[in-house]
Amino acid sequence: WLTASRESLPTGPSSVSSGSPQSAMSAALVYCPSYASYFGFLGAASALVFGNMGAAYGTWKSAVGMAAMAKLPRHRVQPEMVIKSMLPVIMAGVCGIYGLIIAVIIANTVDSAAYSLYSGYAHLGAGLAVGLSNLASGLSIGMCGDIGVRDSARQPKLYIGMVLIWSFASALGLYGLIVGLIIATKGDSTICGIDEA
């Protein structure tokens, strides 16, 4: 029975493109089920949630380091030092922006009328790639920002080195965004229209 049911399923879009309307409809149900959009929306939510988690953690830890500057002597705390200490906070906020960008792209691509499992899995992978990459980037920026802001306030010569470290930590989120954009454009819902052929 299991072998017979497997043989009755279409093996690909090409196998049903020239067949009967019943086989085309069965292919549409197999490759474009109603729950396919679940994976697409899950990818969009994952990108936004994980990206914002990284941004929140990075902002929190960097702000704690900035607040620790209040323990320094008053003559050591200068306005330009405070402005320079805002850099890891800004870099951490970019993690949330990357997640927002890919989430909007995925959400606008999801179509309830013609949306295949292939597109759903691609969008889920894109959302996880961007979200988890930016989560890791936010964690790195937060830890380096906390320690870097405190130590560069005590020794200003360390600031250039800390900026390089923050830049490489922020690049992790950019790598995830690039790969996520490539994966998100791989969605293909043309197989959902084979019943119209």
XYZ file of N, CA and C in Angstrom:
591
model
N 0.830 -1.210 0.000
C 0.000 0.000 0.000
C 0.859 1.253 0.000
N 1.941 1.240 0.821
C 2.813 2.408 0.888
C 3.534 2.636 -0.436
N 3.965 1.525 -1.070
C 4.637 1.647 -2.365
C 3.695 2.174 -3.430
N 2.467 1.699 -3.386
C 1.489 2.151 -4.376
C 1.158 3.622 -4.192
N 1.047 4.084 -2.923
C 0.728 5.487 -2.677
C 1.881 6.391 -3.089
N 3.116 5.908 -2.907
C 4.263 6.704 -3.333
C 4.319 6.814 -4.845
N 3.991 5.725 -5.518
C 4.019 5.763 -6.976
C 2.928 6.654 -7.544
N 1.848 6.846 -6.794
C 0.755 7.674 -7.286
C 1.059 9.152 -7.167
N 2.036 9.531 -6.310
C 2.393 10.933 -6.165
C 3.246 11.376 -7.330
N 3.119 12.644 -7.749
C 3.975 13.144 -8.833
C 5.395 13.316 -8.346
N 6.339 13.001 -9.224
C 7.752 13.110 -8.864
C 8.308 14.488 -9.109
N 7.642 15.339 -9.828
C 8.132 16.684 -10.087
C 7.162 17.428 -10.967
N 7.361 18.726 -11.117
C 6.449 19.514 -11.945
C 6.428 19.061 -13.397
N 7.563 18.579 -13.920
C 7.606 18.173 -15.318
C 6.780 16.919 -15.575
N 6.611 16.098 -14.533
C 5.884 14.846 -14.707
C 4.386 15.038 -14.797
N 3.891 16.210 -14.407
C 2.453 16.439 -14.422
C 2.080 17.590 -15.317
N 3.059 18.224 -15.958
C 2.739 19.396 -16.764
C 1.916 19.018 -17.988
N 2.117 17.791 -18.498
C 1.380 17.366 -19.681
C 0.325 16.322 -19.342
N 0.002 16.136 -18.099
C -0.939 15.119 -17.692
C -2.353 15.653 -17.623
N -3.192 14.896 -16.924
C -4.590 15.261 -16.814
C -4.773 16.364 -15.789
N -5.935 17.037 -15.780
C -6.191 18.068 -14.766
C -6.157 17.515 -13.347
N -6.543 16.224 -13.191
C -6.495 15.648 -11.862
C -5.063 15.533 -11.364
N -4.146 15.103 -12.231
C -2.753 14.995 -11.808
C -2.151 16.364 -11.542
N -2.543 17.371 -12.333
C -2.052 18.726 -12.086
C -2.560 19.254 -10.751
N -3.811 18.956 -10.431
C -4.359 19.414 -9.156
C -3.683 18.709 -7.988
N -3.391 17.417 -8.142
C -2.708 16.699 -7.063
C -1.304 17.238 -6.872
N -0.638 17.636 -7.971
C 0.691 18.220 -7.846
C 0.639 19.551 -7.115
N -0.389 20.340 -7.395
C -0.528 21.619 -6.703
C -0.748 21.406 -5.209
N -1.485 20.348 -4.846
C -1.698 20.068 -3.431
C -0.430 19.574 -2.755
N 0.413 18.857 -3.499
C 1.641 18.330 -2.926
C 2.682 19.421 -2.766
N 2.892 20.220 -3.803
C 3.969 21.203 -3.794
C 3.536 22.564 -3.256
N 2.264 22.842 -3.256
C 1.755 24.146 -2.805
C 0.600 23.954 -1.825
N 0.843 23.328 -0.684
C -0.248 23.135 0.279
C -0.600 24.444 0.965
N -1.699 24.416 1.670
C -2.166 25.633 2.330
C -1.277 26.050 3.492
N -0.533 25.095 4.047
C 0.327 25.425 5.191
C 1.720 25.877 4.767
N 1.984 26.023 3.476
C 3.322 26.426 3.027
C 3.673 27.831 3.505
N 2.664 28.695 3.565
C 2.943 30.066 4.004
C 3.363 30.125 5.470
N 3.069 29.088 6.231
C 3.501 29.044 7.637
C 5.018 29.158 7.743
N 5.735 28.452 6.868
C 7.193 28.481 6.919
C 7.734 29.845 6.516
N 7.071 30.488 5.555
C 7.503 31.819 5.154
C 7.346 32.834 6.263
N 6.181 32.836 6.900
C 5.957 33.768 8.004
C 6.841 33.434 9.207
N 7.121 32.143 9.402
C 8.026 31.761 10.483
C 9.436 32.291 10.221
N 9.868 32.271 8.967
C 11.167 32.830 8.633
C 11.224 34.330 8.867
N 10.151 35.039 8.492
C 10.114 36.484 8.727
C 10.140 36.798 10.218
N 9.362 36.047 10.992
C 9.339 36.282 12.440
C 10.676 35.939 13.074
N 11.325 34.871 12.605
C 12.621 34.482 13.173
C 13.675 35.550 12.923
N 13.689 36.098 11.712
C 14.662 37.144 11.390
C 14.473 38.355 12.299
N 13.237 38.772 12.478
C 12.981 39.973 13.284
C 13.229 39.720 14.763
N 12.773 38.590 15.269
C 12.891 38.308 16.703
C 14.348 38.118 17.106
N 15.073 37.259 16.384
C 16.467 37.012 16.742
C 17.339 38.248 16.516
N 17.050 38.989 15.445
C 17.797 40.212 15.209
C 17.587 41.233 16.309
N 16.343 41.370 16.759
C 16.060 42.314 17.849
C 16.627 41.826 19.180
N 16.691 40.518 19.365
C 17.325 40.010 20.582
C 18.805 40.382 20.624
N 19.483 40.226 19.480
C 20.880 40.629 19.418
C 21.052 42.123 19.617
N 20.165 42.909 19.015
C 20.245 44.363 19.173
C 19.980 44.787 20.616
N 19.016 44.133 21.253
C 18.697 44.487 22.643
C 19.843 44.146 23.581
N 20.432 42.969 23.385
C 21.541 42.586 24.260
C 22.746 43.491 24.034
N 23.069 43.765 22.781
C 24.202 44.635 22.503
C 24.010 46.029 23.042
N 22.807 46.556 22.913
C 22.531 47.896 23.447
C 22.616 47.902 24.964
N 22.082 46.871 25.592
C 22.099 46.814 27.062
C 23.523 46.746 27.605
N 24.325 45.829 27.068
C 25.686 45.681 27.588
C 26.538 46.916 27.296
N 26.373 47.500 26.116
C 27.147 48.706 25.798
C 26.719 49.879 26.674
N 25.430 49.970 26.970
C 24.952 51.046 27.837
C 25.450 50.869 29.267
N 25.574 49.617 29.720
C 26.133 49.370 31.051
C 27.579 49.845 31.113
N 28.329 49.586 30.051
C 29.702 50.072 30.010
C 29.781 51.583 29.993
N 28.847 52.207 29.280
C 28.821 53.675 29.261
C 28.487 54.229 30.631
N 27.539 53.600 31.303
C 27.151 54.078 32.630
C 28.288 53.920 33.635
N 29.169 52.959 33.401
C 30.291 52.757 34.314
C 31.292 53.906 34.254
N 31.202 54.725 33.209
C 32.090 55.881 33.128
C 31.799 56.904 34.217
N 30.650 56.804 34.842
C 30.317 57.738 35.922
C 31.222 57.541 37.138
N 31.862 56.386 37.249
C 32.762 56.138 38.373
C 34.128 56.792 38.185
N 34.399 57.235 36.960
C 35.680 57.886 36.714
C 35.709 59.273 37.347
N 36.892 59.806 37.594
C 36.974 61.189 38.097
C 36.352 62.175 37.107
N 35.817 63.249 37.637
C 35.082 64.186 36.794
C 35.956 64.781 35.704
N 37.213 65.046 35.989
C 38.082 65.660 34.982
C 38.470 64.687 33.881
N 38.230 63.390 34.088
C 38.550 62.387 33.076
C 37.414 62.194 32.070
N 36.196 62.509 32.457
C 35.032 62.308 31.591
C 34.831 63.562 30.747
N 35.003 63.411 29.437
C 34.854 64.513 28.508
C 33.695 64.229 27.552
N 33.075 65.282 27.003
C 31.917 65.056 26.113
C 32.241 64.188 24.900
N 33.421 64.390 24.277
C 33.749 63.586 23.108
C 33.936 62.115 23.471
N 34.340 61.834 24.708
C 34.463 60.447 25.138
C 33.104 59.776 25.236
N 32.130 60.526 25.683
C 30.769 59.977 25.772
C 30.210 59.709 24.379
N 30.463 60.618 23.446
C 29.980 60.430 22.079
C 30.651 59.220 21.431
N 31.933 59.061 21.654
C 32.639 57.896 21.109
C 32.118 56.592 21.695
N 31.668 56.631 22.931
C 31.161 55.422 23.576
C 29.795 55.000 23.033
N 29.164 55.863 22.233
C 27.874 55.514 21.638
C 28.011 54.604 20.426
N 29.222 54.425 19.917
C 29.414 53.644 18.692
C 28.940 52.195 18.824
N 29.277 51.452 19.879
C 28.756 50.074 19.959
C 27.240 50.016 20.104
N 26.639 51.023 20.701
C 25.169 51.057 20.795
C 24.557 51.180 19.409
N 25.154 52.040 18.577
C 24.646 52.205 17.211
C 24.845 50.929 16.409
N 26.017 50.312 16.551
C 26.278 49.070 15.819
C 25.338 47.952 16.246
N 24.992 47.919 17.521
C 24.052 46.898 17.981
C 22.655 47.135 17.424
N 22.268 48.398 17.288
C 20.957 48.693 16.719
C 20.831 48.288 15.266
N 21.957 48.228 14.553
C 21.924 47.808 13.151
C 21.485 46.350 13.030
N 21.750 45.528 14.033
C 21.316 44.122 14.003
C 19.807 44.022 13.860
N 19.086 44.858 14.578
C 17.633 44.860 14.454
C 17.172 45.358 13.094
N 17.918 46.305 12.503
C 17.554 46.822 11.182
C 17.710 45.737 10.121
N 18.783 44.956 10.213
C 18.976 43.861 9.257
C 17.832 42.853 9.338
N 17.435 42.514 10.564
C 16.317 41.597 10.717
C 15.021 42.171 10.176
N 14.821 43.472 10.357
C 13.610 44.115 9.835
C 13.591 44.096 8.316
N 14.738 44.331 7.698
C 14.797 44.363 6.232
C 14.382 43.024 5.638
N 14.988 41.944 6.109
C 14.681 40.634 5.523
C 13.274 40.187 5.901
N 12.776 40.593 7.074
C 11.412 40.223 7.456
C 10.388 40.890 6.542
N 10.613 42.150 6.189
C 9.694 42.853 5.283
C 9.737 42.224 3.892
N 10.939 41.876 3.431
C 11.058 41.255 2.103
C 10.324 39.923 2.058
N 10.506 39.099 3.094
C 9.842 37.793 3.110
C 8.333 37.945 3.226
N 7.884 38.832 4.118
C 6.438 38.988 4.324
C 5.738 39.497 3.073
N 6.395 40.347 2.300
C 5.790 40.847 1.069
C 5.805 39.812 -0.049
N 6.624 38.768 0.082
C 6.711 37.737 -0.948
C 5.691 36.628 -0.736
N 5.253 36.433 0.483
C 4.301 35.354 0.777
C 2.974 35.651 0.098
N 2.489 34.672 -0.667
C 1.228 34.807 -1.404
C 0.353 33.609 -1.059
N -0.808 33.879 -0.554
C -1.704 32.786 -0.157
C -2.248 32.025 -1.356
N -2.286 32.659 -2.525
C -2.851 31.998 -3.699
C -1.847 31.056 -4.353
N -0.594 31.437 -4.430
C 0.425 30.624 -5.089
C 1.716 30.727 -4.289
N 1.897 29.776 -3.385
C 3.095 29.770 -2.537
C 3.490 28.325 -2.302
N 4.678 27.963 -2.772
C 5.108 26.569 -2.723
C 5.905 26.277 -1.458
N 6.057 24.989 -1.182
C 6.891 24.578 -0.061
C 8.349 24.961 -0.291
N 8.768 24.946 -1.542
C 10.139 25.355 -1.853
C 10.376 26.792 -1.415
N 9.440 27.680 -1.731
C 9.570 29.074 -1.309
C 9.501 29.202 0.205
N 8.630 28.421 0.832
C 8.515 28.479 2.284
C 9.792 28.064 2.985
N 10.390 26.973 2.519
C 11.647 26.526 3.123
C 12.773 27.524 2.846
N 12.797 28.102 1.650
C 13.825 29.098 1.333
C 13.695 30.321 2.228
N 12.479 30.777 2.436
C 12.269 31.949 3.282
C 12.530 31.639 4.755
N 12.229 30.423 5.169
C 12.558 30.034 6.541
C 14.072 30.008 6.733
N 14.791 29.434 5.778
C 16.245 29.424 5.874
C 16.834 30.817 5.847
N 16.284 31.694 5.010
C 16.781 33.073 4.948
C 16.547 33.801 6.265
N 15.367 33.617 6.846
C 15.077 34.274 8.117
C 15.962 33.788 9.245
N 16.195 32.480 9.294
C 17.070 31.945 10.341
C 18.517 32.382 10.134
N 18.959 32.447 8.871
C 20.338 32.878 8.603
C 20.561 34.305 9.085
N 19.626 35.182 8.758
C 19.775 36.589 9.164
C 19.582 36.739 10.667
N 18.546 36.097 11.213
C 18.247 36.271 12.630
C 19.349 35.751 13.535
N 19.806 34.547 13.291
C 20.836 33.970 14.158
C 22.186 34.650 13.972
N 22.488 35.079 12.744
C 23.744 35.814 12.527
C 23.743 37.129 13.284
N 22.627 37.814 13.268
C 22.556 39.091 13.983
C 22.449 38.897 15.491
N 21.920 37.767 15.910
C 21.941 37.466 17.339
C 23.381 37.286 17.814
N 24.172 36.522 17.041
C 25.582 36.348 17.385
C 26.330 37.677 17.318
N 26.003 38.491 16.324
C 26.660 39.789 16.206
C 26.327 40.689 17.385
N 25.076 40.687 17.813
C 24.690 41.502 18.961
C 25.351 41.045 20.249
N 25.465 39.724 20.430
C 26.152 39.219 21.614
C 27.617 39.648 21.621
N 28.254 39.567 20.459
C 29.663 39.948 20.374
C 29.846 41.448 20.608
N 29.006 42.250 19.987
C 29.113 43.698 20.165
C 28.850 44.084 21.617
N 27.885 43.418 22.244
C 27.569 43.745 23.631
C 28.719 43.458 24.578
N 29.314 42.275 24.451
C 30.424 41.928 25.335
C 31.639 42.812 25.086
N 31.986 42.983 23.803
C 33.139 43.847 23.488
C 32.844 45.309 23.803
N 31.602 45.720 23.619
C 31.257 47.110 23.904
C 31.320 47.438 25.381
N 30.881 46.513 26.216
C 30.911 46.746 27.664
C 32.336 46.943 28.158
N 33.199 46.003 27.827
C 34.586 46.078 28.282
C 35.354 47.176 27.537
N 35.081 47.301 26.230
C 35.825 48.260 25.428
C 35.564 49.701 25.824
N 34.315 50.010 26.137
C 33.991 51.388 26.536
C 34.669 51.735 27.852
N 34.666 50.797 28.794
C 35.287 51.071 30.092
C 36.801 51.248 29.961
N 37.433 50.337 29.226
C 38.891 50.387 29.141
C 39.373 51.538 28.268
N 38.648 51.842 27.178
C 39.062 52.974 26.349
C 38.840 54.300 27.058
N 37.940 54.334 28.033
C 37.771 55.554 28.822
C 38.956 55.745 29.767
N 39.489 54.633 30.258
C 40.665 54.744 31.129
C 41.943 54.989 30.318
N 42.024 54.351 29.144
C 43.192 54.509 28.290
C 42.718 54.815 26.864
N 42.686 56.080 26.473
C 42.144 56.458 25.154
C 42.881 55.835 23.977
N 44.116 55.387 24.165
C 44.859 54.793 23.060
C 44.263 53.458 22.604
N 43.414 52.869 23.422
C 42.785 51.599 23.054
C 41.584 51.774 22.133
N 41.138 52.998 21.928
C 39.860 53.215 21.229
C 39.918 52.725 19.778
N 41.008 52.986 19.065
C 41.097 52.569 17.661
C 41.019 51.052 17.543
N 41.704 50.352 18.417
C 41.629 48.892 18.398
C 40.241 48.381 18.715
N 39.552 49.034 19.638
C 38.199 48.604 19.973
C 37.239 48.858 18.818
N 37.446 49.945 18.072
C 36.586 50.208 16.915
C 36.734 49.112 15.870
N 37.957 48.639 15.666
C 38.174 47.539 14.725
C 37.473 46.268 15.198
N 37.541 45.993 16.479
C 36.872 44.804 17.013
C 35.360 44.923 16.854
N 34.808 46.087 17.157
C 33.367 46.296 17.000
C 32.960 46.168 15.538
N 33.816 46.629 14.629
C 33.486 46.568 13.204
C 33.420 45.122 12.721
N 34.384 44.312 13.129
C 34.360 42.908 12.722
C 33.203 42.157 13.374
N 32.849 42.526 14.583
C 31.684 41.896 15.219
C 30.398 42.283 14.513
N 30.307 43.527 14.075
C 29.116 43.967 13.354
C 29.030 43.356 11.961
N 30.181 42.990 11.391
C 30.179 42.393 10.049
C 29.509 41.027 10.031
N 29.434 40.348 11.168
C 28.767 39.042 11.205
C 27.303 39.163 10.787
N 26.641 40.196 11.268
C 25.253 40.406 10.880
C 25.110 40.738 9.409
N 26.071 41.476 8.860
C 26.034 41.809 7.437
C 26.212 40.564 6.578
N 27.080 39.653 6.998
C 27.249 38.394 6.270
C 25.936 37.614 6.224
N 25.260 37.562 7.361
C 23.977 36.870 7.388
C 22.940 37.525 6.501
N 22.953 38.869 6.452
C 21.988 39.572 5.596
C 22.243 39.273 4.131
N 23.505 39.247 3.719
C 23.825 38.975 2.314
C 23.356 37.582 1.916
N 23.681 36.596 2.736
C 23.260 35.228 2.425
C 21.740 35.100 2.490
N 21.108 35.772 3.455
C 19.655 35.719 3.561
C 18.962 36.312 2.340
N 19.496 37.402 1.810
C 18.906 38.002 0.606
C 19.047 37.069 -0.587
N 20.182 36.389 -0.680
C 20.369 35.446 -1.791
C 19.393 34.281 -1.681
N 19.239 33.748 -0.466
C 18.325 32.613 -0.285
C 16.880 33.042 -0.497
N 16.521 34.239 -0.027
C 15.126 34.686 -0.133
C 14.692 34.872 -1.576
N 15.617 35.192 -2.460
C 15.259 35.363 -3.867
C 15.196 34.042 -4.618
N 15.487 32.928 -3.932
C 15.432 31.621 -4.572
C 14.033 31.030 -4.559
N 13.082 31.718 -3.949
C 11.725 31.188 -3.902
C 11.123 31.060 -5.292
N 10.405 29.978 -5.535
C 9.808 29.726 -6.844
C 8.418 29.161 -6.630
N 7.412 29.927 -7.038
C 6.025 29.483 -6.902
C 5.403 29.198 -8.248
N 6.216 29.031 -9.296
C 5.650 28.754 -10.615
C 5.005 27.378 -10.677
N 5.470 26.455 -9.835
C 4.872 25.120 -9.862
C 3.450 25.133 -9.320
N 3.056 26.211 -8.666
C 1.694 26.277 -8.156
C 0.706 26.608 -9.255
N 1.175 27.059 -10.401
C 0.274 27.399 -11.484
C 0.194 26.362 -12.568
N 0.667 25.143 -12.286
C 0.668 24.111 -13.330
C -0.731 23.614 -13.639
N -1.687 23.843 -12.720
C -3.048 23.390 -13.026
C -3.711 24.295 -14.045
N -3.063 25.435 -14.348
C -3.634 26.318 -15.347
C -3.114 26.000 -16.733
N -2.104 25.091 -16.844
C -1.507 24.798 -18.137
C -2.468 23.965 -18.988
